[in-house]
Amino acid sequence: MKLELKRVIQIVFVLVVLISAFSYRTYQQSNQERNSPAMHQPSKESNLCDFARGCKVNLTKLNGVVTIQSEQDAQVLAETPLPLSLTLPPGVSINKAVLVGKDMFMGTIPVIFEAGQTNQSWQGELLLGACITEKMIWQMKLSLSQAEITEDVTFEFEMRNHY
């Protein structure tokens, strides 16, 4: 079976388009990795929570602010416990706290917070398993209530493997 010149030109054209798309995608991905912020320097545009610096969310239905933080210089690493302190407005309580993967489904992991010395302070521990990727975005979802009003709050954060 002989290939006609027209058919050869079509095949070459498709190969050139595919190679160009592959090269462009590879260049873009390597450029993004090169320009990504270092682990200890979070991006200013990022909405990711840095537990070591503390994070806060203004409540809309319930009055007040929810804050969460870990020890100074603590990092969220796979298979490494991370103690957390949660502060709620007066009269607000936790109904449920869970972790879910944002990048990929990893199931639902419950987080247990216990009341601290005051009614507003709560103590808990974060523990995540290792993932196949070097880093992954997770969400901590809190269901809060006061009287008969409930509100959900989400903190997004990055976990890194340390292998």
PDB file of C-alpha atoms in Angstrom:
ATOM      1  CA  MET A   1       0.000   0.000   0.000  1.00  0.00           C
ATOM      2  CA  LYS A   2       1.505   3.252  -1.132  1.00  0.00           C
ATOM      3  CA  LEU A   3       1.139   6.417   0.872  1.00  0.00           C
ATOM      4  CA  GLU A   4       0.088   9.372  -1.139  1.00  0.00           C
ATOM      5  CA  LEU A   5       1.907  12.660  -0.657  1.00  0.00           C
ATOM      6  CA  LYS A   6      -1.292  14.222   0.685  1.00  0.00           C
ATOM      7  CA  ARG A   7      -1.585  11.516   3.384  1.00  0.00           C
ATOM      8  CA  VAL A   8       2.087  11.881   4.387  1.00  0.00           C
ATOM      9  CA  ILE A   9       1.632  15.648   4.790  1.00  0.00           C
ATOM     10  CA  GLN A  10      -1.416  15.059   7.026  1.00  0.00           C
ATOM     11  CA  ILE A  11       0.518  12.633   9.246  1.00  0.00           C
ATOM     12  CA  VAL A  12       3.488  15.000   9.532  1.00  0.00           C
ATOM     13  CA  PHE A  13       1.146  17.896  10.386  1.00  0.00           C
ATOM     14  CA  VAL A  14      -0.562  15.903  13.175  1.00  0.00           C
ATOM     15  CA  LEU A  15       2.837  14.854  14.579  1.00  0.00           C
ATOM     16  CA  VAL A  16       4.063  18.471  14.579  1.00  0.00           C
ATOM     17  CA  VAL A  17       0.918  19.629  16.425  1.00  0.00           C
ATOM     18  CA  LEU A  18       1.245  16.856  19.038  1.00  0.00           C
ATOM     19  CA  ILE A  19       4.949  17.502  19.612  1.00  0.00           C
ATOM     20  CA  SER A  20       4.309  21.252  19.914  1.00  0.00           C
ATOM     21  CA  ALA A  21       1.515  20.722  22.455  1.00  0.00           C
ATOM     22  CA  PHE A  22       3.661  18.313  24.484  1.00  0.00           C
ATOM     23  CA  SER A  23       6.641  20.710  24.464  1.00  0.00           C
ATOM     24  CA  TYR A  24       4.493  23.683  25.469  1.00  0.00           C
ATOM     25  CA  ARG A  25       2.874  21.774  28.349  1.00  0.00           C
ATOM     26  CA  THR A  26       6.246  20.514  29.598  1.00  0.00           C
ATOM     27  CA  TYR A  27       7.735  24.007  29.434  1.00  0.00           C
ATOM     28  CA  GLN A  28       4.758  25.509  31.316  1.00  0.00           C
ATOM     29  CA  GLN A  29       4.884  22.884  34.061  1.00  0.00           C
ATOM     30  CA  SER A  30       8.632  23.230  34.615  1.00  0.00           C
ATOM     31  CA  ASN A  31       8.291  27.037  34.606  1.00  0.00           C
ATOM     32  CA  GLN A  32       5.537  26.853  37.281  1.00  0.00           C
ATOM     33  CA  GLU A  33       7.668  24.575  39.475  1.00  0.00           C
ATOM     34  CA  ARG A  34      10.625  26.924  39.154  1.00  0.00           C
ATOM     35  CA  ASN A  35       8.529  29.966  40.106  1.00  0.00           C
ATOM     36  CA  SER A  36       6.598  28.300  42.927  1.00  0.00           C
ATOM     37  CA  PRO A  37       7.255  29.721  46.412  1.00  0.00           C
ATOM     38  CA  ALA A  38       9.577  27.912  48.801  1.00  0.00           C
ATOM     39  CA  MET A  39       8.080  25.903  51.646  1.00  0.00           C
ATOM     40  CA  HIS A  40       8.796  28.563  54.271  1.00  0.00           C
ATOM     41  CA  GLN A  41       7.605  31.455  52.074  1.00  0.00           C
ATOM     42  CA  PRO A  42       3.872  31.159  51.380  1.00  0.00           C
ATOM     43  CA  SER A  43       2.495  32.998  48.368  1.00  0.00           C
ATOM     44  CA  LYS A  44       0.727  36.272  49.056  1.00  0.00           C
ATOM     45  CA  GLU A  45      -2.015  35.378  46.551  1.00  0.00           C
ATOM     46  CA  SER A  46      -2.548  32.021  48.212  1.00  0.00           C
ATOM     47  CA  ASN A  47      -5.532  31.403  50.441  1.00  0.00           C
ATOM     48  CA  LEU A  48      -3.803  28.478  52.091  1.00  0.00           C
ATOM     49  CA  CYS A  49      -3.693  28.443  55.861  1.00  0.00           C
ATOM     50  CA  ASP A  50      -0.272  28.457  57.524  1.00  0.00           C
ATOM     51  CA  PHE A  51      -1.027  26.969  60.933  1.00  0.00           C
ATOM     52  CA  ALA A  52       2.326  28.163  62.330  1.00  0.00           C
ATOM     53  CA  ARG A  53       1.334  31.779  61.667  1.00  0.00           C
ATOM     54  CA  GLY A  54      -2.310  31.262  62.575  1.00  0.00           C
ATOM     55  CA  CYS A  55      -5.400  31.598  60.427  1.00  0.00           C
ATOM     56  CA  LYS A  56      -8.724  33.258  61.022  1.00  0.00           C
ATOM     57  CA  VAL A  57     -12.160  33.250  59.429  1.00  0.00           C
ATOM     58  CA  ASN A  58     -14.919  35.779  60.057  1.00  0.00           C
ATOM     59  CA  LEU A  59     -18.230  34.084  60.705  1.00  0.00           C
ATOM     60  CA  THR A  60     -21.218  35.347  58.736  1.00  0.00           C
ATOM     61  CA  LYS A  61     -24.197  33.663  60.424  1.00  0.00           C
ATOM     62  CA  LEU A  62     -22.632  33.431  63.884  1.00  0.00           C
ATOM     63  CA  ASN A  63     -20.971  36.471  65.382  1.00  0.00           C
ATOM     64  CA  GLY A  64     -17.222  36.499  65.811  1.00  0.00           C
ATOM     65  CA  VAL A  65     -13.993  35.079  64.444  1.00  0.00           C
ATOM     66  CA  VAL A  66     -12.607  31.531  64.390  1.00  0.00           C
ATOM     67  CA  THR A  67      -8.824  31.245  64.723  1.00  0.00           C
ATOM     68  CA  ILE A  68      -6.619  28.179  64.447  1.00  0.00           C
ATOM     69  CA  GLN A  69      -2.878  27.795  64.909  1.00  0.00           C
ATOM     70  CA  SER A  70      -0.082  25.383  65.741  1.00  0.00           C
ATOM     71  CA  GLU A  71       3.253  25.835  67.439  1.00  0.00           C
ATOM     72  CA  GLN A  72       5.667  28.377  65.989  1.00  0.00           C
ATOM     73  CA  ASP A  73       7.650  27.022  62.987  1.00  0.00           C
ATOM     74  CA  ALA A  74       5.500  23.862  62.811  1.00  0.00           C
ATOM     75  CA  GLN A  75       5.024  22.298  59.384  1.00  0.00           C
ATOM     76  CA  VAL A  76       2.208  20.088  58.137  1.00  0.00           C
ATOM     77  CA  LEU A  77       4.052  16.912  57.194  1.00  0.00           C
ATOM     78  CA  ALA A  78       2.703  13.489  56.315  1.00  0.00           C
ATOM     79  CA  GLU A  79       2.607  10.965  59.157  1.00  0.00           C
ATOM     80  CA  THR A  80       3.667  13.613  61.697  1.00  0.00           C
ATOM     81  CA  PRO A  81       1.267  14.710  64.475  1.00  0.00           C
ATOM     82  CA  LEU A  82       0.543  18.443  64.525  1.00  0.00           C
ATOM     83  CA  PRO A  83      -1.096  19.856  67.686  1.00  0.00           C
ATOM     84  CA  LEU A  84      -3.627  22.598  66.930  1.00  0.00           C
ATOM     85  CA  SER A  85      -5.305  25.282  69.034  1.00  0.00           C
ATOM     86  CA  LEU A  86      -8.738  26.472  67.955  1.00  0.00           C
ATOM     87  CA  THR A  87     -10.415  29.589  69.372  1.00  0.00           C
ATOM     88  CA  LEU A  88     -14.158  30.123  68.948  1.00  0.00           C
ATOM     89  CA  PRO A  89     -16.372  33.082  69.826  1.00  0.00           C
ATOM     90  CA  PRO A  90     -18.239  32.861  73.164  1.00  0.00           C
ATOM     91  CA  GLY A  91     -21.200  30.463  73.037  1.00  0.00           C
ATOM     92  CA  VAL A  92     -20.119  28.779  69.789  1.00  0.00           C
ATOM     93  CA  SER A  93     -19.412  25.028  69.864  1.00  0.00           C
ATOM     94  CA  ILE A  94     -18.031  22.434  67.445  1.00  0.00           C
ATOM     95  CA  ASN A  95     -20.482  19.919  66.001  1.00  0.00           C
ATOM     96  CA  LYS A  96     -18.037  18.186  63.685  1.00  0.00           C
ATOM     97  CA  ALA A  97     -14.486  18.569  62.368  1.00  0.00           C
ATOM     98  CA  VAL A  98     -13.181  16.545  59.413  1.00  0.00           C
ATOM     99  CA  LEU A  99     -10.319  16.552  56.938  1.00  0.00           C
ATOM    100  CA  VAL A 100     -10.868  15.940  53.225  1.00  0.00           C
ATOM    101  CA  GLY A 101      -8.444  16.048  50.328  1.00  0.00           C
ATOM    102  CA  LYS A 102      -9.028  18.910  47.902  1.00  0.00           C
ATOM    103  CA  ASP A 103      -6.638  17.670  45.199  1.00  0.00           C
ATOM    104  CA  MET A 104      -7.823  14.065  45.329  1.00  0.00           C
ATOM    105  CA  PHE A 105     -10.289  11.961  47.278  1.00  0.00           C
ATOM    106  CA  MET A 106      -8.589  10.522  50.361  1.00  0.00           C
ATOM    107  CA  GLY A 107     -11.683   9.698  52.374  1.00  0.00           C
ATOM    108  CA  THR A 108     -12.928  11.667  55.370  1.00  0.00           C
ATOM    109  CA  ILE A 109     -10.670  11.853  58.417  1.00  0.00           C
ATOM    110  CA  PRO A 110     -12.277  12.989  61.688  1.00  0.00           C
ATOM    111  CA  VAL A 111     -10.455  15.537  63.854  1.00  0.00           C
ATOM    112  CA  ILE A 112     -11.206  15.442  67.561  1.00  0.00           C
ATOM    113  CA  PHE A 113     -11.074  18.766  69.406  1.00  0.00           C
ATOM    114  CA  GLU A 114     -11.340  18.809  73.192  1.00  0.00           C
ATOM    115  CA  ALA A 115     -12.348  21.822  75.255  1.00  0.00           C
ATOM    116  CA  GLY A 116      -9.392  23.724  76.668  1.00  0.00           C
ATOM    117  CA  GLN A 117      -9.119  25.856  79.799  1.00  0.00           C
ATOM    118  CA  THR A 118     -11.804  28.268  78.595  1.00  0.00           C
ATOM    119  CA  ASN A 119     -15.038  27.663  76.708  1.00  0.00           C
ATOM    120  CA  GLN A 120     -13.553  29.416  73.685  1.00  0.00           C
ATOM    121  CA  SER A 121     -10.317  27.393  73.411  1.00  0.00           C
ATOM    122  CA  TRP A 122     -10.132  23.896  71.953  1.00  0.00           C
ATOM    123  CA  GLN A 123      -7.159  21.555  71.466  1.00  0.00           C
ATOM    124  CA  GLY A 124      -6.807  18.943  68.734  1.00  0.00           C
ATOM    125  CA  GLU A 125      -4.261  17.073  66.675  1.00  0.00           C
ATOM    126  CA  LEU A 126      -3.853  16.790  62.929  1.00  0.00           C
ATOM    127  CA  LEU A 127      -2.426  13.570  61.483  1.00  0.00           C
ATOM    128  CA  LEU A 128      -2.393  12.802  57.764  1.00  0.00           C
ATOM    129  CA  GLY A 129      -1.118   9.771  55.911  1.00  0.00           C
ATOM    130  CA  ALA A 130       1.475   9.888  53.174  1.00  0.00           C
ATOM    131  CA  CYS A 131       0.425  10.510  49.603  1.00  0.00           C
ATOM    132  CA  ILE A 132       1.972   9.625  46.267  1.00  0.00           C
ATOM    133  CA  THR A 133       2.520  13.300  45.477  1.00  0.00           C
ATOM    134  CA  GLU A 134       5.138  15.495  47.167  1.00  0.00           C
ATOM    135  CA  LYS A 135       2.513  17.958  48.339  1.00  0.00           C
ATOM    136  CA  MET A 136      -1.259  17.988  48.546  1.00  0.00           C
ATOM    137  CA  ILE A 137      -3.969  20.511  49.399  1.00  0.00           C
ATOM    138  CA  TRP A 138      -6.316  19.472  52.221  1.00  0.00           C
ATOM    139  CA  GLN A 139      -9.400  21.071  53.725  1.00  0.00           C
ATOM    140  CA  MET A 140     -10.355  21.105  57.391  1.00  0.00           C
ATOM    141  CA  LYS A 141     -14.115  21.529  57.540  1.00  0.00           C
ATOM    142  CA  LEU A 142     -15.672  22.642  60.814  1.00  0.00           C
ATOM    143  CA  SER A 143     -19.380  22.600  61.541  1.00  0.00           C
ATOM    144  CA  LEU A 144     -20.118  25.159  64.274  1.00  0.00           C
ATOM    145  CA  SER A 145     -23.303  26.041  66.110  1.00  0.00           C
ATOM    146  CA  GLN A 146     -24.722  28.534  68.561  1.00  0.00           C
ATOM    147  CA  ALA A 147     -28.261  27.983  69.827  1.00  0.00           C
ATOM    148  CA  GLU A 148     -30.062  26.760  66.699  1.00  0.00           C
ATOM    149  CA  ILE A 149     -27.843  28.477  64.143  1.00  0.00           C
ATOM    150  CA  THR A 150     -25.145  26.457  62.359  1.00  0.00           C
ATOM    151  CA  GLU A 151     -22.301  27.576  60.120  1.00  0.00           C
ATOM    152  CA  ASP A 152     -19.607  25.689  58.223  1.00  0.00           C
ATOM    153  CA  VAL A 153     -16.024  26.966  58.076  1.00  0.00           C
ATOM    154  CA  THR A 154     -13.215  25.633  55.866  1.00  0.00           C
ATOM    155  CA  PHE A 155      -9.453  26.010  56.270  1.00  0.00           C
ATOM    156  CA  GLU A 156      -7.358  24.954  53.253  1.00  0.00           C
ATOM    157  CA  PHE A 157      -3.749  23.990  53.873  1.00  0.00           C
ATOM    158  CA  GLU A 158      -0.844  22.239  52.195  1.00  0.00           C
ATOM    159  CA  MET A 159       0.667  18.968  53.405  1.00  0.00           C
ATOM    160  CA  ARG A 160       4.125  17.849  52.321  1.00  0.00           C
ATOM    161  CA  ASN A 161       5.674  14.405  52.272  1.00  0.00           C
ATOM    162  CA  HIS A 162       9.086  14.267  53.877  1.00  0.00           C
ATOM    163  CA  TYR A 163      10.770  11.297  52.284  1.00  0.00           C
TER     164      TYR A 163
END
